[in-house]
Amino acid sequence: MDSGEGACSSLFEDTVHGIQAPSASDISAQAHKAAARMLMLLESGRL
């Protein structure tokens, strides 16, 4: 039972770290893309 819980929490921690690590850069990249799109729209007079 203990080994099962340990493996589960270890898997959970690995999953959380795996999700958190790339998310900041992904969000940053998405923000840059969104900003670039908005600039293009503003420059073309669509906004």
mmCIF file of C-alpha atoms in Angstrom:
data_model
loop_
_atom_site.group_PDB
_atom_site.id
_atom_site.type_symbol
_atom_site.label_atom_id
_atom_site.label_comp_id
_atom_site.label_asym_id
_atom_site.label_seq_id
_atom_site.Cartn_x
_atom_site.Cartn_y
_atom_site.Cartn_z
ATOM 1 C CA MET A 1 0.000 0.000 0.000
ATOM 2 C CA ASP A 2 2.807 2.406 0.921
ATOM 3 C CA SER A 3 4.775 1.660 -2.239
ATOM 4 C CA GLY A 4 1.629 2.270 -4.297
ATOM 5 C CA GLU A 5 1.050 5.637 -2.674
ATOM 6 C CA GLY A 6 4.711 6.553 -3.116
ATOM 7 C CA ALA A 7 4.633 5.648 -6.784
ATOM 8 C CA CYS A 8 1.391 7.560 -7.233
ATOM 9 C CA SER A 9 2.669 10.742 -5.567
ATOM 10 C CA SER A 10 5.952 10.450 -7.484
ATOM 11 C CA LEU A 11 4.033 10.120 -10.751
ATOM 12 C CA PHE A 12 1.868 13.070 -9.749
ATOM 13 C CA GLU A 13 4.922 15.209 -8.970
ATOM 14 C CA ASP A 14 6.568 14.258 -12.266
ATOM 15 C CA THR A 15 3.349 15.110 -14.112
ATOM 16 C CA VAL A 16 2.979 18.456 -12.350
ATOM 17 C CA HIS A 17 6.606 19.376 -13.015
ATOM 18 C CA GLY A 18 6.233 18.195 -16.605
ATOM 19 C CA ILE A 19 3.176 20.411 -17.026
ATOM 20 C CA GLN A 20 4.631 23.447 -15.241
ATOM 21 C CA ALA A 21 8.052 23.472 -16.888
ATOM 22 C CA PRO A 22 6.943 24.121 -20.501
ATOM 23 C CA SER A 23 3.785 26.070 -19.658
ATOM 24 C CA ALA A 24 5.572 29.345 -18.878
ATOM 25 C CA SER A 25 7.438 29.340 -22.192
ATOM 26 C CA ASP A 26 4.315 28.174 -24.036
ATOM 27 C CA ILE A 27 2.289 31.022 -22.541
ATOM 28 C CA SER A 28 5.093 33.461 -23.375
ATOM 29 C CA ALA A 29 5.221 32.239 -26.975
ATOM 30 C CA GLN A 30 1.422 32.444 -27.284
ATOM 31 C CA ALA A 31 1.469 35.973 -25.837
ATOM 32 C CA HIS A 32 4.107 37.044 -28.367
ATOM 33 C CA LYS A 33 2.084 35.524 -31.219
ATOM 34 C CA ALA A 34 -1.104 37.219 -30.003
ATOM 35 C CA ALA A 35 0.685 40.552 -29.678
ATOM 36 C CA ALA A 36 2.138 40.193 -33.182
ATOM 37 C CA ARG A 37 -1.337 39.405 -34.564
ATOM 38 C CA MET A 38 -2.837 42.416 -32.803
ATOM 39 C CA LEU A 39 -0.103 44.670 -34.166
ATOM 40 C CA MET A 40 -0.735 43.359 -37.678
ATOM 41 C CA LEU A 41 -4.474 43.958 -37.275
ATOM 42 C CA LEU A 42 -3.891 47.458 -35.921
ATOM 43 C CA GLU A 43 -1.507 48.298 -38.756
ATOM 44 C CA SER A 44 -3.958 47.026 -41.359
ATOM 45 C CA GLY A 45 -6.761 49.073 -39.759
ATOM 46 C CA ARG A 46 -8.955 46.123 -38.798
ATOM 47 C CA LEU A 47 -9.177 47.000 -35.095
#
